[in-house]
Amino acid sequence: MEGEQLKTDKINLESFWTPWKDVEELDFRLGKDFDLVVLGISIGAFPYIAPELSDASAKWKAMVENVQTARTLAMQLWVNKDISELGWTMKSPILDAYAQPFNTWADMSQLICREDWGNEVRSIAYYCGPLEDSVPHEDAVQVVHDRAKAWLSQFSGLHWPLGCSPGSTTDLDFKNLADPGDGVGDKRFDAQFFRANVDPSERYVLTVSGSTDFRLKPGESGFDNLYLTGDWTRNGFNAGCIEATVMAGMECANAISGFPALTDIVGLDHLKPS
Ligand SMILES: Cc1cc2nc3c(=O)[nH]c(=O)nc-3n(C[C@H](O)[C@H](O)[C@H](O)COP(=O)(O)OP(=O)(O)OC[C@H]3O[C@@H](n4cnc5c(N)ncnc54)[C@H](O)[C@@H]3O)c2cc1C
């Protein structure tokens, strides 16, 4: 019965902003339902999912208040030219600190063989960057779409000079974009993928000045049976990246099981007595 209603009302249960009300709450009991909890969700969600922990622990509260997070935006383009045909003369890049808001470009062409485009797609480009909190969540995807269009008209010529519209040195000719519907002009742009990361659990973890001391270590949550993992923990790297995430995961495993030894974790191996 609920399934039909979910379908009719187009409810997305994965969205934090869903109007759907929870139908019941379940209690999980230590020893019966679980042995320990590993918390690995972005710290951006903690004010919503675990306010009780902030109430119970000053250290936890200080961490949640001081380790800051930001929304992000992204677009993904499927392109019918490879990056050298677009005028990129260097190796396949991850390029950062580029023009805002799509300040990062990663050539993701290694994924072409995982998709089923045949010869139509010759490169795949992922772009991402920051999205301010003031954009209403219900408008955010449209805002990303519009900003992407404006950005490509202004900045794509810098890295893809051979992909520009005739007579332009800045704007992307949408003829270069793959479109399963084989549309014309803007339709080819509209066929690409745009994403606004607006849920609290999707927020990117920042390392703002003076905040690192407030992070808690994976094995030092301050609560029995609760272990922490994620780039937001005090993990030795303390930044929003995969290296920090992997270190945190290994430190969490160490806290739970004693393995691996902290000194065997790349990034903490300087602790090993020489
Ligand atoms: C746009 C963007 C670009 C980035 N680019 C790079 C890059 O180029 N290089 C780099 O090293 N790092 C990059 N990062 C950072 C990198 O993605 C993070 O550091 C890393 O993913 C953090 O891993 P995590 O396990 O801590 O958290 P997440 O990857 O956020 O994993 C947490 C998981 O918990 C799940 N979850 C959330 N809520 C619940 C719930 N209630 N119940 C169960 N599960 C839940 C989520 O779905 C998610 O899978 C980027 C991040 C963003 C946002």
Coordinates of C-alpha atoms and ligand atoms in Angstrom, one line a residue:
M1 CA 0.0 0.0 0.0
E2 CA 2.8 2.4 0.9
G3 CA 4.6 1.4 -2.3
E4 CA 1.8 2.7 -4.4
Q5 CA 1.7 6.0 -2.5
L6 CA 5.4 6.4 -2.7
K7 CA 5.2 6.0 -6.5
T8 CA 2.2 8.3 -6.9
D9 CA 3.7 11.1 -4.8
K10 CA 7.1 10.6 -6.4
I11 CA 8.7 10.2 -3.0
N12 CA 12.5 9.9 -2.9
L13 CA 13.3 8.2 0.4
E14 CA 17.0 8.8 -0.1
S15 CA 16.5 12.5 0.1
F16 CA 16.9 14.2 3.5
W17 CA 14.2 16.7 2.4
T18 CA 11.5 14.0 1.7
P19 CA 8.1 15.1 3.0
W20 CA 7.5 11.4 3.9
K21 CA 7.0 10.8 7.6
D22 CA 8.6 7.8 9.3
V23 CA 6.0 5.1 10.0
E24 CA 7.7 3.7 13.1
E25 CA 10.9 3.7 15.2
L26 CA 12.8 0.6 16.2
D27 CA 15.0 0.1 19.2
F28 CA 18.2 -1.9 18.6
R29 CA 19.6 -3.6 21.7
L30 CA 23.3 -4.2 22.4
G31 CA 24.2 -7.9 22.4
K32 CA 20.8 -8.8 20.8
D33 CA 20.7 -6.7 17.7
F34 CA 24.3 -5.4 17.4
D35 CA 27.7 -5.7 19.0
L36 CA 29.2 -2.3 18.1
V37 CA 28.4 0.7 15.9
V38 CA 30.8 2.1 13.3
L39 CA 29.7 5.7 12.5
G40 CA 31.0 6.6 9.0
I41 CA 28.5 9.2 7.8
S42 CA 29.6 12.8 7.0
I43 CA 29.8 14.9 10.1
G44 CA 27.5 17.4 8.3
A45 CA 24.6 15.1 9.2
F46 CA 25.3 14.7 12.9
P47 CA 23.2 17.6 14.2
Y48 CA 20.2 15.8 12.6
I49 CA 21.0 12.1 13.2
A50 CA 22.7 12.2 16.6
P51 CA 21.8 15.4 18.6
E52 CA 21.8 13.2 21.8
L53 CA 25.5 12.7 21.5
S54 CA 26.1 16.4 21.4
D55 CA 23.9 16.8 24.5
A56 CA 25.8 14.0 26.3
S57 CA 29.4 15.0 25.5
A58 CA 31.1 18.4 25.4
K59 CA 33.9 17.0 23.3
W60 CA 31.5 15.6 20.7
K61 CA 29.5 18.9 20.7
A62 CA 32.7 20.9 20.1
M63 CA 33.7 18.6 17.2
V64 CA 30.3 18.9 15.5
E65 CA 30.4 22.7 15.9
N66 CA 34.0 23.3 14.8
V67 CA 34.6 20.7 12.0
Q68 CA 32.8 22.5 9.2
T69 CA 31.3 21.2 5.9
A70 CA 30.1 22.6 2.6
R71 CA 27.7 21.7 -0.1
T72 CA 29.1 20.8 -3.5
L73 CA 27.8 20.8 -7.1
A74 CA 28.8 18.7 -10.1
M75 CA 28.3 18.2 -13.8
Q76 CA 29.3 15.2 -16.0
L77 CA 29.7 15.5 -19.7
W78 CA 29.8 12.7 -22.3
V79 CA 31.8 14.0 -25.2
N80 CA 32.1 12.7 -28.8
K81 CA 35.8 13.9 -29.1
D82 CA 38.7 12.7 -27.0
I83 CA 40.6 15.3 -25.0
S84 CA 43.4 15.8 -27.6
E85 CA 40.7 16.4 -30.3
L86 CA 39.3 19.1 -27.9
G87 CA 42.7 20.7 -27.8
W88 CA 44.0 19.5 -24.5
T89 CA 47.7 18.9 -25.1
M90 CA 48.8 17.3 -21.8
K91 CA 48.2 13.9 -20.2
S92 CA 44.8 12.9 -18.9
P93 CA 44.3 15.3 -16.0
I94 CA 42.7 15.9 -12.6
L95 CA 42.8 19.7 -12.8
D96 CA 42.0 21.8 -9.7
A97 CA 41.9 25.5 -8.6
Y98 CA 40.3 26.3 -12.0
A99 CA 37.5 28.9 -12.5
Q100 CA 34.6 28.8 -10.0
P101 CA 32.2 27.2 -9.4
F102 CA 33.3 24.1 -11.5
N103 CA 36.9 24.5 -10.2
T104 CA 37.9 20.8 -10.7
W105 CA 37.9 18.8 -13.9
A106 CA 38.7 15.1 -13.9
D107 CA 39.0 13.3 -17.2
M108 CA 37.1 10.1 -16.5
S109 CA 37.4 8.5 -19.9
Q110 CA 38.6 5.3 -18.3
L111 CA 34.8 4.7 -17.6
I112 CA 33.9 4.5 -21.3
C113 CA 34.5 0.8 -21.4
R114 CA 32.1 0.4 -18.4
E115 CA 29.2 2.1 -20.3
D116 CA 27.5 1.1 -23.5
W117 CA 27.9 4.0 -25.8
G118 CA 29.7 2.2 -28.6
N119 CA 31.9 4.6 -30.5
E120 CA 29.7 7.6 -29.8
V121 CA 31.6 8.7 -26.6
R122 CA 35.3 9.4 -26.8
S123 CA 35.8 11.1 -23.5
I124 CA 34.0 11.7 -20.2
A125 CA 34.5 14.8 -18.1
Y126 CA 33.5 15.2 -14.4
Y127 CA 33.5 18.7 -13.0
C128 CA 32.8 19.8 -9.4
G129 CA 33.1 22.7 -7.0
P130 CA 31.3 24.5 -4.1
L131 CA 27.6 25.3 -3.8
E132 CA 26.5 28.0 -1.3
D133 CA 24.0 27.2 1.5
S134 CA 21.7 30.0 0.4
V135 CA 20.4 28.2 -2.7
P136 CA 17.0 26.5 -1.8
H137 CA 17.4 22.8 -2.0
E138 CA 14.4 22.4 -4.2
D139 CA 16.0 24.7 -6.8
A140 CA 19.5 23.4 -6.5
V141 CA 19.7 21.1 -9.5
Q142 CA 18.3 23.7 -11.8
V143 CA 20.8 26.2 -10.4
V144 CA 23.6 23.8 -11.1
H145 CA 22.3 23.2 -14.6
D146 CA 22.2 27.0 -15.3
R147 CA 25.6 27.7 -13.8
A148 CA 27.1 24.8 -15.8
K149 CA 25.8 26.3 -19.0
A150 CA 27.1 29.8 -18.2
W151 CA 30.4 28.3 -17.1
L152 CA 30.9 26.3 -20.2
S153 CA 30.2 29.4 -22.3
Q154 CA 32.9 31.3 -20.5
F155 CA 35.6 28.9 -19.5
S156 CA 35.6 25.7 -21.6
G157 CA 37.8 27.4 -24.3
L158 CA 40.7 27.6 -21.9
H159 CA 41.1 23.8 -21.6
W160 CA 39.2 22.7 -24.7
P161 CA 40.2 25.4 -27.4
L162 CA 39.3 23.1 -30.3
G163 CA 35.8 22.4 -28.8
C164 CA 34.5 26.0 -29.1
S165 CA 31.6 27.2 -31.2
P166 CA 32.7 28.6 -34.6
G167 CA 34.1 32.1 -34.1
S168 CA 34.4 31.8 -30.3
T169 CA 37.4 31.2 -28.1
T170 CA 35.5 30.5 -24.9
D171 CA 32.3 28.6 -25.3
L172 CA 31.7 24.9 -25.8
D173 CA 30.0 23.9 -29.0
F174 CA 27.3 21.5 -27.8
K175 CA 27.7 19.5 -31.0
N176 CA 30.6 17.9 -29.1
L177 CA 28.3 16.4 -26.5
A178 CA 26.9 13.0 -26.8
D179 CA 23.1 12.7 -26.6
P180 CA 21.1 9.4 -26.7
G181 CA 18.2 11.5 -28.1
D182 CA 20.4 13.0 -30.8
G183 CA 18.9 16.5 -30.0
V184 CA 20.2 19.8 -31.4
G185 CA 21.9 22.7 -29.6
D186 CA 20.8 23.1 -26.0
K187 CA 19.1 19.7 -26.0
R188 CA 22.5 18.1 -26.2
F189 CA 23.6 20.1 -23.1
D190 CA 20.4 19.2 -21.3
A191 CA 21.1 15.5 -21.8
Q192 CA 24.2 15.7 -19.6
F193 CA 24.2 15.0 -15.8
F194 CA 23.9 17.7 -13.1
R195 CA 24.0 17.2 -9.4
A196 CA 23.6 19.3 -6.3
N197 CA 24.8 17.7 -3.1
V198 CA 22.4 19.3 -0.7
D199 CA 21.7 16.5 1.9
P200 CA 23.5 17.0 5.2
S201 CA 25.1 13.6 4.8
E202 CA 26.6 14.6 1.4
R203 CA 28.4 17.7 2.7
Y204 CA 32.1 17.9 1.9
V205 CA 34.3 18.0 5.0
L206 CA 36.5 21.1 5.3
T207 CA 39.7 21.7 7.3
V208 CA 39.2 25.2 8.5
S209 CA 41.9 26.9 10.5
G210 CA 41.8 25.9 14.2
S211 CA 39.4 23.0 13.8
T212 CA 41.7 20.0 13.8
D213 CA 42.1 19.9 17.5
F214 CA 38.3 19.3 17.9
R215 CA 38.3 16.1 15.8
L216 CA 37.9 12.9 17.7
K217 CA 40.0 9.8 16.9
P218 CA 38.3 6.7 15.4
G219 CA 38.8 4.8 18.7
E220 CA 38.0 7.7 21.0
S221 CA 34.3 8.5 20.4
G222 CA 33.8 8.9 24.2
F223 CA 30.8 6.5 24.0
D224 CA 30.9 2.7 24.7
N225 CA 30.7 0.5 21.6
L226 CA 30.8 3.5 19.2
Y227 CA 33.7 3.7 16.7
L228 CA 34.3 6.4 14.2
T229 CA 35.5 6.4 10.6
G230 CA 35.6 9.0 7.8
D231 CA 37.6 11.9 6.6
W232 CA 36.2 14.1 9.4
T233 CA 37.9 12.1 12.2
R234 CA 41.3 12.9 13.8
N235 CA 43.1 10.5 11.5
G236 CA 46.5 12.1 10.9
F237 CA 45.7 13.5 7.5
N238 CA 42.6 15.5 8.7
A239 CA 41.4 16.6 5.3
G240 CA 38.5 15.8 2.9
C241 CA 40.2 13.3 0.7
I242 CA 40.5 9.5 0.1
E243 CA 43.9 9.3 1.8
A244 CA 42.3 10.5 5.1
T245 CA 39.3 8.3 4.6
V246 CA 41.5 5.1 4.2
M247 CA 43.7 6.1 7.1
A248 CA 40.6 6.6 9.3
G249 CA 39.1 3.2 8.2
M250 CA 42.4 1.4 9.1
E251 CA 42.6 3.3 12.5
C252 CA 39.0 2.3 13.2
A253 CA 39.8 -1.3 12.4
N254 CA 42.8 -1.0 14.8
A255 CA 40.6 0.4 17.5
I256 CA 38.1 -2.5 17.2
S257 CA 40.5 -5.4 16.6
G258 CA 44.0 -4.3 17.1
F259 CA 44.8 -4.8 13.4
P260 CA 46.5 -3.3 11.5
A261 CA 49.1 -1.9 13.8
L262 CA 49.0 1.9 13.7
T263 CA 52.6 2.0 12.7
D264 CA 51.7 -0.1 9.6
I265 CA 49.3 2.5 8.3
V266 CA 50.8 4.6 5.5
G267 CA 50.7 8.2 6.8
L268 CA 51.3 7.1 10.4
D269 CA 54.3 5.0 9.7
H270 CA 56.6 7.8 10.9
L271 CA 55.5 6.6 14.4
K272 CA 57.5 3.4 13.9
P273 CA 60.7 3.4 16.0
S274 CA 63.5 3.6 13.5
Ligands
LIG1 C1 32.5 16.9 -5.2 C2 33.6 16.2 -4.4 C3 34.8 16.0 -5.0 C4 35.8 15.3 -4.4 N1 37.0 15.1 -5.0 C5 37.9 14.4 -4.4 C6 39.2 14.0 -5.1 O1 39.4 14.4 -6.2 N2 40.1 13.3 -4.4 C7 39.9 12.9 -3.1 O2 40.8 12.3 -2.6 N3 38.8 13.2 -2.5 C8 37.8 13.9 -3.1 N4 36.6 14.2 -2.4 C9 36.5 13.8 -1.0 C10 36.1 12.4 -0.8 O3 35.0 12.1 -1.6 C11 35.8 12.2 0.6 O4 36.9 12.5 1.4 C12 35.5 10.7 0.9 O5 34.4 10.2 0.1 C13 35.0 10.6 2.4 O6 34.7 9.3 2.7 P1 33.9 8.9 3.9 O7 33.8 7.4 4.0 O8 34.3 9.6 5.1 O9 32.4 9.5 3.6 P2 31.4 9.2 2.4 O10 32.2 8.9 1.2 O11 30.5 10.4 2.5 O12 30.7 7.9 2.9 C14 29.7 7.9 3.8 C15 28.7 6.9 3.4 O13 27.6 6.8 4.3 C16 26.4 6.7 3.6 N5 25.3 7.1 4.5 C17 24.9 8.4 4.7 N6 23.8 8.4 5.6 C18 23.6 7.1 5.9 C19 22.6 6.5 6.7 N7 21.7 7.2 7.4 N8 22.7 5.2 6.8 C20 23.6 4.4 6.1 N9 24.5 5.0 5.3 C21 24.5 6.3 5.2 C22 26.6 7.5 2.4 O14 25.6 7.1 1.4 C23 28.0 7.2 2.0 O15 28.1 6.2 1.2 C24 35.6 14.9 -3.1 C25 34.4 15.1 -2.4 C26 33.4 15.8 -3.1 C27 32.0 16.0 -2.4

